[in-house]
Amino acid sequence: MTVTLADVAARARVSPATVSRVLNGNYPVASSTRERVLRAVDELDYVLNGPASSLAAATSDLVGILVNDIADPFFGIMAGAAQSEIGGPGDGSGRAGGEKLAVVCNTGGSPERELTYLTLLQRQRAAAVVLTGGALEDPAHQAAMAAKLAKLADAGTRIVFCGRPPLPDTDAVAAALTFDNRGGARRLTEHLIALGHRRIGYVAGPLERTTTRHRLEGHREAMAAAGLQGDEENLTEHGPYDRGSGYDATRELLRRAPDVTAVVAANDTVALGACAAVRDRGLRIPEDVSVAGFDDLPFSVDAVPALTTVRLPLFEAGARAGRLAMGKETPPPGGIATIDAELMERGSTAPPSH
Amino acid sequence: MTVTLADVAARARVSPATVSRVLNGNYPVASSTRERVLRAVDELDYVLNGPASSLAAATSDLVGILVNDIADPFFGIMAGAAQSEIGGPGDGSGRAGGEKLAVVCNTGGSPERELTYLTLLQRQRAAAVVLTGGALEDPAHQAAMAAKLAKLADAGTRIVFCGRPPLPDTDAVAAALTFDNRGGARRLTEHLIALGHRRIGYVAGPLERTTTRHRLEGHREAMAAAGLQGDEENLTEHGPYDRGSGYDATRELLRRAPDVTAVVAANDTVALGACAAVRDRGLRIPEDVSVAGFDDLPFSVDAVPALTTVRLPLFEAGARAGRLAMGKETPPPGGIATIDAELMERGSTAPPSH
DNA sequence: CTGTTAGCGCATTCAT
DNA sequence: ATGAATGCGCTAACAG
């Protein structure tokens, strides 16, 4: 019923091994033979049996890309860039040659699902795994992750981090691309302070996430350097990285500290919610309250006024992670590269008017 | 080096067949035996060899979800919802039981890549494939798709469409969930006409996409019903489904037809660009020009003014597609279900002031 | 450059 | 309810 490699071999009058060789292209084959084989492949409409070849070769062409939230462009941009480097351009025939199958897996931010996906990828003998976005700081989960990643690496799976700080005790990770969240956050808050703000609220991300902590630390560094520490509790609110959370947290912040003249959000999406909360309170942006975000997602420039934020080169980072995962690029020294974050000053921040 | 099912069998003092049976859970096994086996699995930290079991069973636990643009929340929301139904909740152990591996594949809107992914999934003997978003109307590509899908279905892969019109001549597709793009677009334009608009520009999506065509047709139906047809060429502009395109197209539209009092965009992302273009020309929204979008993505309510648009239940549709792909839900009668689109009237549309 | 020979690790008959 | 035997389709030595 289903056509196998042996059928192709018979039709092309060669041995199965030869067919395998032309299909995988890693071996010298006479071009006349190759043509004969390819013709047989087309005539028979043959498609390689992936499981069989993965079993025999003890490795598959699957590459997993783990993301926390697939509906968030932050991850979508990185994943898309990585995938475009991994999947290859395709040859236009739709026939699929030696391409890898780059697939993205949505953990939803759940540590259990993260581990489950890793196990599933391990089960498939994935060629590589790219982990994007911040990590959870729970020690138990970190240990479980380190153990799992070690096992994957052991089995030959290449591990790459993208926008995630390197694991402390594991050399299983081939390369870690990490964003300068702390520095970016510091420069953003310095910008606000330079504008004259003194009471600055901070709508942070969820607790126990490295991204949350690093950005918050950068913010507080800047505050402390200006002698503005001391009221962190009133000025900080935590919540998920989504719009609704930004709205709620900002409402609460404005209630508790009505004298703030600026609100810094954990990311652009949260900042959008913050803007809405500020407006709903009858305050103008930036005249009454400045608002700033983080990431510089595509929609940020379209906010009204345009959102001051910190640009992260998500596409470039994702593409590089993809290349690293494919072994097409040599890892940075020490396996770790820090990626700069650039302050984007726009209309949503201005000097306080009172 | 790597621990196999035979190792587990030896440790549990049972035959390999028994281990296979408890792991797949489809067979009666004495519970004492089962426990012994599971203990051995944990002790040995055994992970099933996916390729081997797929080869033996002639089917894999891979489920592919194809999207046109992974960085677009339109697709991210659907894909995430589908994935959550497919991947299962996980058992919290990270051990991975009988779960499917739901993976999303980014075609970037390229027909070649779409076919390539399908071939790759065919090669993996995928259990199911979900195709999201509008299709390309190029006959050659449609034929190639139909052929490929037929082959997949033939090999036992379940095919589900989500937000894509059913293929005319194929019964390979188990179920097609299609959005009422035409009806939604019609109601949106009727809303504008009811407000008093007569000169309405339309920033359409890329040519040859079903989504583009259906939305445009709905718009024109409404225009024609009000006797407003006749200047389609001046009032229509095509471009990709992105922000920059919306900006450029709207600039051009306003230049060519400065008397328009409303602009309808192909989707919310394009509408954002349209808003920027309107403002850059010194016009106010909605006083001088009304703007409307389509999809009701999360950010649309945060636009200023909030965007009038047509809501598509993306999450619900994606979840249903996921269930359909898993065989957890019976297909709609005829295999086709049309999903309603709801008009959301918000601040970006108002009666024309001149 | 090409053919021959062995498994890869597991699911599934068929027995018991 | 469990064990023994067979083959899924392919790649990778090893020869030639």
XYZ file of C-alpha atoms (C1' of nucleotides) in Angstrom:
740
model
C 0.000 0.000 0.000
C 2.477 2.574 1.142
C 5.538 2.941 -1.032
C 8.866 2.349 0.636
C 12.454 3.060 -0.092
C 12.859 -0.458 -1.406
C 10.206 0.215 -4.033
C 12.114 3.240 -5.182
C 15.307 1.207 -5.281
C 13.672 -1.446 -7.401
C 12.291 1.067 -9.850
C 15.590 2.870 -10.145
C 17.475 -0.440 -10.343
C 19.807 0.414 -7.510
C 20.201 -0.759 -3.946
C 18.188 0.683 -1.085
C 21.378 2.084 0.354
C 21.936 4.163 -2.739
C 18.457 5.616 -2.556
C 19.060 6.501 1.049
C 22.278 8.190 0.051
C 20.813 10.409 -2.596
C 17.907 11.314 -0.345
C 20.166 12.343 2.469
C 22.676 13.901 0.173
C 25.604 13.349 2.481
C 27.347 10.874 0.266
C 28.951 10.912 -3.149
C 26.613 9.452 -5.740
C 27.068 9.482 -9.496
C 24.854 12.160 -10.928
C 23.323 9.802 -13.467
C 22.346 7.456 -10.655
C 21.039 10.328 -8.611
C 18.805 11.457 -11.410
C 17.445 8.009 -11.933
C 16.646 7.739 -8.257
C 15.027 11.139 -8.058
C 12.908 10.336 -11.031
C 11.735 7.142 -9.388
C 10.971 9.113 -6.241
C 8.826 11.542 -8.165
C 7.115 8.865 -10.201
C 6.251 6.870 -7.143
C 5.462 10.007 -5.139
C 7.628 8.617 -2.413
C 7.923 10.263 0.989
C 10.578 9.188 3.426
C 9.372 7.479 6.569
C 10.578 9.829 9.277
C 10.228 7.514 12.241
C 12.083 4.755 10.447
C 14.980 6.942 9.489
C 15.103 8.548 12.895
C 15.211 5.134 14.474
C 17.996 3.946 12.257
C 19.992 7.137 12.478
C 19.296 7.663 16.180
C 18.436 11.289 15.565
C 15.553 13.164 14.065
C 15.158 16.364 12.120
C 12.808 17.881 14.672
C 13.802 21.139 16.311
C 11.658 22.422 19.155
C 11.180 26.081 20.017
C 9.619 26.619 23.426
C 7.690 29.816 24.098
C 5.773 31.066 27.116
C 2.888 32.574 25.224
C 2.368 32.040 21.568
C -0.290 34.760 21.375
C 2.275 37.338 22.461
C 4.206 38.877 19.569
C 7.242 39.068 21.838
C 7.543 35.315 21.447
C 6.045 35.126 18.000
C 8.706 37.364 16.552
C 11.554 35.397 18.096
C 10.036 32.048 17.194
C 9.321 33.092 13.626
C 12.861 34.318 13.156
C 14.334 31.156 14.598
C 12.092 29.011 12.484
C 13.060 30.794 9.300
C 16.720 29.983 9.942
C 15.998 26.397 10.821
C 13.403 25.407 8.280
C 15.422 26.612 5.357
C 13.879 28.420 2.425
C 12.438 25.281 0.901
C 13.211 24.447 -2.704
C 9.858 25.532 -4.026
C 8.902 22.015 -4.985
C 7.208 21.302 -1.714
C 9.069 18.016 -1.828
C 11.065 18.657 1.352
C 14.677 17.742 1.135
C 17.064 17.724 4.050
C 15.124 20.337 5.972
C 14.637 20.291 9.658
C 11.139 20.510 10.988
C 11.113 23.563 13.209
C 8.146 23.503 15.529
C 7.036 25.838 18.251
C 5.648 24.595 21.514
C 3.548 26.804 23.743
C 4.151 26.241 27.437
C 1.722 28.937 28.512
C 4.269 29.853 31.154
C 3.553 26.652 33.033
C 6.625 24.888 34.420
C 4.940 21.498 34.164
C 4.172 21.987 30.521
C 7.688 23.178 29.916
C 9.057 19.942 31.324
C 6.459 17.875 29.516
C 7.386 19.418 26.201
C 11.031 18.769 26.877
C 10.241 15.122 27.583
C 8.183 14.882 24.429
C 11.039 16.396 22.447
C 13.458 14.025 24.124
C 11.211 11.158 23.173
C 11.345 12.311 19.567
C 15.122 12.513 19.737
C 14.946 16.178 18.699
C 18.010 17.549 16.975
C 17.857 20.795 18.926
C 15.743 22.761 21.352
C 15.504 26.544 21.649
C 14.131 27.915 24.902
C 12.898 31.484 24.668
C 11.914 34.059 27.234
C 12.534 34.403 30.927
C 12.811 31.462 33.261
C 11.042 30.636 36.474
C 13.223 31.082 39.527
C 11.693 28.306 41.595
C 14.681 26.180 42.717
C 12.875 22.855 42.359
C 11.869 23.639 38.815
C 15.305 24.940 37.965
C 16.847 21.719 39.193
C 14.381 19.635 37.217
C 15.102 21.696 34.129
C 18.834 21.382 34.550
C 18.533 17.620 34.903
C 16.274 17.326 31.892
C 18.450 19.533 29.749
C 21.520 17.567 30.747
C 19.821 14.387 29.591
C 18.803 15.969 26.315
C 22.275 17.288 25.673
C 23.616 13.882 26.529
C 21.457 12.339 23.866
C 22.876 14.729 21.311
C 20.233 17.435 21.342
C 21.683 20.884 20.993
C 20.241 23.353 23.531
C 20.046 27.090 22.919
C 18.616 29.801 25.142
C 17.163 32.915 23.586
C 16.315 35.818 25.835
C 16.839 33.668 28.887
C 19.670 33.914 31.391
C 22.115 31.011 31.412
C 21.531 28.251 33.912
C 24.014 28.524 36.768
C 25.316 24.978 36.957
C 24.778 23.374 33.587
C 27.034 23.166 30.602
C 24.359 21.323 28.694
C 23.442 24.575 27.037
C 25.357 25.151 23.841
C 24.661 28.870 23.804
C 22.680 31.404 25.795
C 21.540 34.677 24.290
C 20.408 36.936 27.082
C 18.842 40.382 26.907
C 20.212 43.231 28.937
C 16.946 43.665 30.788
C 18.576 45.223 33.809
C 20.524 47.787 31.825
C 17.579 48.642 29.641
C 15.316 49.141 32.618
C 17.925 51.273 34.325
C 18.322 53.560 31.340
C 14.581 53.888 30.983
C 14.138 55.016 34.568
C 17.156 57.290 34.306
C 15.426 58.914 31.378
C 12.351 59.589 33.503
C 14.422 60.931 36.342
C 16.282 63.179 33.959
C 12.917 64.547 32.826
C 12.294 65.539 36.413
C 10.145 62.714 37.727
C 10.542 61.790 41.377
C 7.515 59.671 42.160
C 7.614 56.801 39.677
C 5.290 53.815 39.894
C 6.367 50.418 38.598
C 3.975 47.781 37.284
C 6.079 44.650 37.448
C 5.597 41.251 35.865
C 4.818 38.037 37.722
C 6.983 37.106 40.669
C 9.734 34.521 40.305
C 10.423 35.267 36.671
C 13.962 36.244 35.813
C 12.756 38.852 33.365
C 10.586 40.460 36.024
C 13.367 40.521 38.552
C 16.026 41.895 36.223
C 13.855 44.707 34.937
C 12.752 45.614 38.418
C 16.328 45.601 39.637
C 17.387 47.912 36.845
C 14.597 50.285 37.734
C 15.525 50.307 41.394
C 19.188 50.805 40.640
C 18.307 53.973 38.804
C 15.974 55.103 41.573
C 18.560 54.436 44.248
C 21.269 56.210 42.306
C 19.048 59.297 42.338
C 18.305 58.911 46.031
C 14.701 58.012 45.332
C 14.502 54.702 47.173
C 12.378 54.123 50.242
C 8.800 53.730 49.097
C 9.112 50.625 46.919
C 6.129 48.946 48.490
C 3.679 51.653 47.570
C 5.164 52.206 44.178
C 5.368 48.605 42.975
C 2.625 46.272 41.801
C 3.011 42.750 40.390
C 0.904 40.930 37.831
C 0.982 38.785 34.685
C 2.402 40.100 31.437
C -0.915 41.040 29.947
C -3.039 44.040 29.202
C -5.721 43.430 31.820
C -3.176 43.034 34.532
C -1.546 46.308 33.522
C -4.874 48.034 33.766
C -5.753 46.642 37.187
C -2.313 47.140 38.655
C -2.144 50.713 37.466
C -5.556 51.521 38.907
C -4.401 50.204 42.238
C -1.130 52.072 41.967
C -2.835 55.373 41.228
C -5.198 54.849 44.112
C -2.423 54.107 46.545
C 0.047 56.673 45.296
C -1.944 59.434 43.559
C 1.113 61.622 43.432
C 3.035 59.533 40.900
C 3.945 61.441 37.785
C 5.157 58.449 35.828
C 4.371 54.769 35.505
C 6.837 52.246 34.143
C 5.327 48.992 32.933
C 6.925 45.563 32.792
C 6.414 45.417 29.046
C 4.553 47.140 26.233
C 1.430 45.057 26.552
C 1.150 45.901 30.224
C 1.875 49.517 29.331
C -1.176 49.571 27.081
C -3.324 48.570 30.018
C -1.581 51.154 32.142
C -2.400 53.865 29.607
C -6.053 52.895 29.697
C -6.106 53.025 33.488
C -4.451 56.423 33.523
C -6.992 57.788 31.074
C -9.932 56.253 32.869
C -8.874 58.209 35.905
C -9.167 61.366 33.860
C -5.447 61.938 33.563
C -3.643 62.859 30.356
C -0.550 61.170 28.932
C 2.074 62.536 29.164
C 0.930 65.872 30.636
C -0.309 64.426 33.917
C 1.357 61.034 33.939
C 4.151 59.682 31.771
C 3.949 56.006 30.798
C 6.707 53.755 29.523
C 6.923 50.147 28.404
C 9.527 47.568 27.449
C 10.252 45.439 24.329
C 9.211 47.889 21.601
C 6.698 45.596 20.006
C 5.379 46.729 16.635
C 2.200 48.249 18.030
C 4.049 50.487 20.497
C 4.801 53.128 17.946
C 1.095 53.299 17.149
C -0.026 53.954 20.656
C -1.291 57.486 21.154
C 0.932 59.066 22.178
C 3.665 56.761 20.864
C 5.085 54.699 23.686
C 8.477 55.376 25.164
C 10.010 51.939 25.616
C 13.151 49.835 25.455
C 13.824 48.108 22.200
C 14.864 44.484 22.223
C 16.131 43.113 18.892
C 13.774 40.153 19.012
C 13.996 39.186 15.384
C 17.774 39.297 15.275
C 18.054 37.341 18.509
C 15.624 34.680 17.330
C 17.421 34.308 14.024
C 20.741 33.964 15.754
C 19.314 31.377 18.128
C 18.049 29.455 15.111
C 21.460 29.490 13.510
C 23.079 28.432 16.743
C 20.622 25.560 17.032
C 21.543 24.446 13.542
C 25.244 24.691 14.225
C 25.478 27.278 11.449
C 27.055 29.823 13.762
C 29.758 29.385 16.350
C 28.664 30.034 19.924
C 29.866 33.218 21.603
C 32.841 32.981 23.935
C 31.811 31.208 27.111
C 28.581 30.267 25.381
C 26.939 33.439 26.619
C 26.120 36.599 24.743
C 24.343 39.607 26.181
C 22.167 41.492 23.775
C 21.814 45.226 24.142
C 18.545 46.957 24.877
C 18.046 50.392 23.408
C 15.983 53.190 24.929
C 13.358 54.563 22.563
C 12.197 57.983 23.696
C 8.763 58.789 22.344
C 5.709 60.840 23.125
C 4.362 59.027 26.157
C 7.001 60.467 28.453
C 7.581 64.150 29.169
C 8.614 66.358 32.080
C 6.108 66.381 34.923
C 3.907 69.451 34.848
C 3.480 69.790 38.580
C 24.190 3.838 27.083
C 20.619 4.773 26.454
C 18.071 2.801 28.403
C 15.539 0.875 26.383
C 12.273 -0.814 26.990
C 14.105 -4.104 27.361
C 16.088 -2.680 30.280
C 12.879 -1.684 31.986
C 11.459 -5.159 31.357
C 14.491 -6.797 32.874
C 14.363 -4.638 35.980
C 10.654 -5.187 36.431
C 11.074 -8.935 35.717
C 8.483 -8.908 32.968
C 8.611 -9.208 29.219
C 9.142 -6.226 26.946
C 5.639 -6.729 25.655
C 4.212 -6.125 29.076
C 6.150 -2.923 29.507
C 4.865 -1.730 26.169
C 1.361 -2.524 27.278
C 1.465 -0.580 30.496
C 3.115 2.352 28.789
C 0.457 2.539 26.129
C -2.309 1.742 28.559
C -4.560 0.205 25.975
C -4.351 -3.297 27.324
C -5.399 -5.091 30.465
C -2.458 -5.444 32.837
C -2.546 -6.594 36.447
C -2.190 -3.569 38.642
C 0.611 -5.119 40.673
C 2.551 -5.694 37.478
C 1.787 -2.220 36.296
C 3.155 -0.714 39.455
C 6.312 -2.729 39.240
C 6.833 -1.588 35.686
C 6.158 2.045 36.436
C 8.592 1.926 39.312
C 11.250 0.514 37.036
C 10.509 3.257 34.526
C 11.030 5.919 37.153
C 14.103 4.298 38.611
C 15.724 3.974 35.231
C 14.446 7.362 34.132
C 13.247 5.713 30.989
C 11.873 7.725 28.094
C 10.088 6.004 25.253
C 11.818 6.091 21.900
C 9.323 7.993 19.776
C 10.687 7.071 16.359
C 10.814 3.397 17.262
C 7.273 3.280 18.526
C 6.015 5.342 15.622
C 7.699 2.983 13.237
C 6.228 -0.073 14.861
C 2.792 1.423 15.282
C 2.779 3.186 11.919
C 1.519 6.378 13.501
C 3.001 9.135 15.630
C 1.724 11.432 18.316
C 2.698 14.565 16.407
C -0.014 17.066 15.582
C 0.882 19.972 13.320
C -0.760 23.391 13.424
C -0.004 25.512 10.379
C -0.164 29.296 10.664
C 0.541 32.077 8.191
C 2.298 34.384 10.597
C 3.299 33.333 14.031
C 4.077 36.902 15.085
C 0.454 37.865 14.495
C -1.780 37.351 17.529
C -4.599 36.429 15.164
C -2.809 33.144 14.596
C -1.181 32.942 17.984
C -4.519 32.962 19.745
C -5.961 30.226 17.558
C -2.821 28.125 17.699
C -2.507 28.451 21.454
C -6.100 27.429 21.973
C -5.748 24.438 19.665
C -2.545 23.403 21.338
C -4.078 23.507 24.787
C -6.751 21.053 23.712
C -4.287 18.773 22.006
C -1.377 18.741 24.387
C -3.524 17.842 27.327
C -3.105 19.410 30.721
C -0.043 17.375 31.557
C 0.038 15.390 34.764
C 2.350 17.757 36.577
C 5.124 15.210 36.690
C 6.671 16.351 33.481
C 6.886 12.655 32.652
C 4.663 12.864 29.591
C 2.167 10.082 29.289
C 0.009 9.503 26.264
C 0.051 13.145 25.234
C 0.226 14.281 21.694
C 2.965 16.687 20.728
C 1.161 19.715 19.365
C 3.512 21.841 17.337
C 2.967 24.999 15.374
C 4.559 25.558 12.004
C 4.972 29.020 10.540
C 4.479 29.152 6.794
C 4.983 32.890 6.599
C 2.131 32.897 4.119
C 4.308 31.194 1.537
C 2.579 28.456 -0.463
C 5.835 26.563 -0.930
C 6.490 26.481 2.748
C 2.957 25.389 3.384
C 3.445 22.399 1.128
C 6.866 21.693 2.535
C 5.510 21.608 6.060
C 2.766 19.292 4.986
C 5.330 16.970 3.454
C 7.430 17.115 6.574
C 4.403 16.252 8.673
C 3.503 13.478 6.285
C 7.007 12.159 6.653
C 6.549 12.137 10.403
C 3.265 10.280 10.022
C 1.517 13.055 11.950
C -1.665 12.071 13.726
C -3.429 15.251 12.691
C -2.900 18.589 10.985
C -4.753 21.828 11.655
C -4.595 24.483 8.955
C -5.462 27.970 10.151
C -6.211 31.204 8.377
C -7.205 32.037 4.856
C -6.036 30.109 1.863
C -4.367 31.175 -1.352
C -6.675 31.119 -4.350
C -4.060 30.216 -6.929
C -5.496 27.168 -8.740
C -2.169 25.384 -9.084
C -1.495 25.696 -5.404
C -4.996 24.668 -4.487
C -4.651 21.542 -6.591
C -1.309 20.719 -5.025
C -2.799 21.228 -1.588
C -5.779 19.050 -2.328
C -3.516 16.278 -3.583
C -1.226 16.528 -0.598
C -4.082 16.585 1.871
C -5.664 13.589 0.203
C -2.449 11.679 0.650
C -2.181 12.695 4.270
C -5.758 11.705 4.979
C -5.098 8.455 3.203
C -2.250 7.723 5.552
C -4.532 8.252 8.521
C -3.785 11.876 9.332
C -6.845 13.789 10.422
C -7.159 17.163 8.704
C -8.959 20.138 10.240
C -9.404 23.642 8.863
C -9.749 26.542 11.242
C -10.766 29.899 9.845
C -10.297 28.629 6.320
C -12.969 27.926 3.766
C -13.457 24.262 2.855
C -11.674 22.954 -0.199
C -14.131 22.511 -3.050
C -13.338 19.012 -4.222
C -11.764 17.190 -1.330
C -13.315 15.079 1.336
C -9.932 14.572 2.917
C -10.770 17.295 5.390
C -12.452 15.929 8.490
C -13.874 19.284 9.487
C -13.728 22.894 8.345
C -14.417 25.792 10.689
C -14.882 28.900 8.643
C -15.410 32.482 9.762
C -18.238 34.543 8.397
C -15.873 37.104 6.947
C -18.304 38.224 4.299
C -21.176 38.757 6.701
C -19.000 40.505 9.248
C -17.584 42.849 6.643
C -21.040 43.589 5.341
C -22.382 44.499 8.758
C -19.385 46.692 9.433
C -19.875 48.706 6.285
C -23.621 48.856 6.874
C -22.821 50.388 10.236
C -20.749 53.087 8.560
C -23.414 53.754 5.988
C -26.016 54.004 8.736
C -23.838 56.629 10.370
C -24.109 58.644 7.195
C -20.892 57.829 5.380
C -21.011 57.757 1.598
C -17.393 57.876 0.540
C -15.737 54.902 2.236
C -12.204 53.771 1.460
C -11.179 50.149 1.800
C -7.654 48.996 2.597
C -7.759 45.360 1.517
C -5.403 42.490 2.257
C -3.162 40.769 -0.266
C -4.707 39.587 -3.502
C -5.631 35.939 -3.980
C -6.332 35.287 -0.338
C -9.768 33.960 0.481
C -9.956 36.122 3.574
C -9.202 39.223 1.547
C -11.764 38.384 -1.064
C -14.567 37.504 1.324
C -14.146 40.624 3.415
C -13.961 42.805 0.356
C -17.060 41.173 -1.088
C -18.988 41.772 2.103
C -17.968 45.413 2.036
C -19.027 45.822 -1.561
C -22.319 44.077 -0.973
C -23.150 46.660 1.641
C -22.007 49.498 -0.595
C -24.012 48.234 -3.529
C -27.095 47.733 -1.395
C -26.888 51.418 -0.541
C -26.341 52.402 -4.137
C -22.753 53.439 -3.442
C -20.955 51.339 -6.002
C -19.083 52.757 -8.947
C -15.775 54.082 -7.706
C -14.223 50.873 -6.398
C -10.915 51.496 -8.100
C -10.236 54.774 -6.395
C -11.530 53.608 -3.075
C -9.682 50.292 -2.789
C -6.053 49.604 -2.039
C -4.374 46.200 -1.570
C -1.441 45.237 0.601
C -0.118 42.699 3.126
C -1.779 42.208 6.480
C 0.615 44.387 8.389
C 0.833 47.774 9.994
C 3.221 49.354 7.526
C 1.105 48.333 4.616
C -1.941 49.853 6.272
C -0.070 53.082 6.695
C 1.150 53.271 3.112
C -2.117 52.181 1.569
C -4.091 54.703 3.575
C -1.765 57.532 2.627
C -2.274 56.653 -0.992
C -6.004 56.353 -0.512
C -6.291 59.754 1.116
C -4.232 61.293 -1.615
C -6.340 59.790 -4.358
C -9.706 60.249 -2.698
C -9.384 63.100 -0.209
C -13.123 63.194 0.248
C -13.433 59.866 2.041
C -15.000 60.175 5.460
C -14.278 56.619 6.526
C -11.607 53.985 6.003
C -12.224 50.287 6.526
C -9.126 48.180 7.013
C -8.617 44.510 6.194
C -7.827 43.758 9.810
C -6.989 45.464 13.088
C -3.270 45.539 12.489
C -3.748 47.260 9.165
C -6.237 49.590 10.864
C -3.549 50.717 13.271
C -1.425 51.781 10.338
C -4.429 53.453 8.786
C -4.999 55.459 11.962
C -1.415 56.661 11.902
C -1.726 57.712 8.273
C -4.943 59.582 8.947
C -3.348 61.450 11.832
C -0.198 62.229 9.921
C -2.342 63.996 7.394
C -3.649 66.201 10.167
C -7.071 64.588 10.320
C -8.839 63.583 13.511
C -10.421 60.198 14.256
C -13.388 59.964 14.176
C -14.310 63.617 13.654
C -12.735 63.919 10.217
C -12.327 60.286 9.265
C -13.793 57.161 10.834
C -11.575 54.060 10.892
C -12.592 50.449 11.368
C -10.762 47.145 11.553
C -11.487 43.430 11.658
C -10.714 40.564 14.106
C -10.959 42.436 17.400
C -7.495 41.543 18.567
C -6.755 42.331 22.206
C -4.993 45.596 21.466
C -7.918 47.029 19.505
C -9.801 48.157 22.549
C -6.715 50.088 23.635
C -6.374 52.062 20.478
C -7.243 55.719 20.939
C -10.035 56.044 20.174
C -10.994 52.403 20.688
C -11.290 50.656 17.364
C -14.632 49.741 15.858
C -14.110 46.268 14.475
C -15.604 42.829 13.886
C -14.998 40.257 16.566
C -13.931 36.776 15.570
C -14.013 34.172 18.372
C -10.455 33.085 17.688
C -9.856 31.283 20.930
C -13.059 29.302 20.792
C -12.500 28.379 17.166
C -8.933 27.257 17.839
C -9.994 25.169 20.799
C -12.720 23.530 18.795
C -10.298 22.798 15.983
C -7.978 21.205 18.503
C -10.736 18.982 19.817
C -11.760 18.049 16.318
C -8.181 17.139 15.504
C -8.093 14.882 18.530
C -11.374 13.245 17.665
C -12.739 14.521 20.966
C -15.596 16.290 19.250
C -17.835 15.118 16.443
C -17.561 17.120 13.241
C -20.424 19.457 12.322
C -22.963 18.228 9.795
C -21.398 18.146 6.366
C -18.042 18.697 8.019
C -18.461 22.434 7.739
C -19.331 24.983 10.378
C -19.566 28.712 9.879
C -18.552 30.815 12.820
C -20.289 34.108 13.410
C -18.544 37.449 13.358
C -19.850 40.140 15.660
C -19.733 43.875 15.027
C -18.088 45.839 17.831
C -19.038 49.502 17.658
C -16.483 51.664 19.393
C -15.091 55.145 19.345
C -13.190 55.154 16.079
C -16.356 55.462 14.027
C -18.879 58.306 14.177
C -21.132 60.234 11.830
C -19.259 62.290 9.268
C -19.044 65.937 10.255
C -19.109 67.340 6.742
C 30.962 5.060 -6.336
C 27.754 1.093 -5.135
C 25.795 -3.376 -3.045
C 25.270 -6.460 1.272
C 24.380 -7.143 5.840
C 22.739 -5.990 10.296
C 20.347 -4.068 13.481
C 17.852 0.572 15.551
C 13.589 -0.004 19.670
C 9.239 -0.986 19.854
C 4.116 -2.840 18.931
C 1.914 -6.615 17.835
C 0.458 -10.909 16.411
C 0.082 -15.613 18.322
C 0.485 -18.600 21.928
C -0.108 -19.865 26.741
C -2.922 -11.570 32.076
C 1.610 -12.421 30.239
C 5.625 -14.209 27.156
C 7.947 -15.269 22.592
C 8.642 -14.147 18.036
C 8.342 -11.172 14.022
C 8.860 -7.148 11.274
C 7.950 -1.917 10.747
C 11.484 1.085 6.994
C 15.534 2.842 7.151
C 20.785 3.977 7.908
C 25.422 2.602 8.653
C 29.232 0.067 8.668
C 31.717 -2.951 5.761
C 33.105 -4.719 1.597
C 34.106 -4.420 -3.093
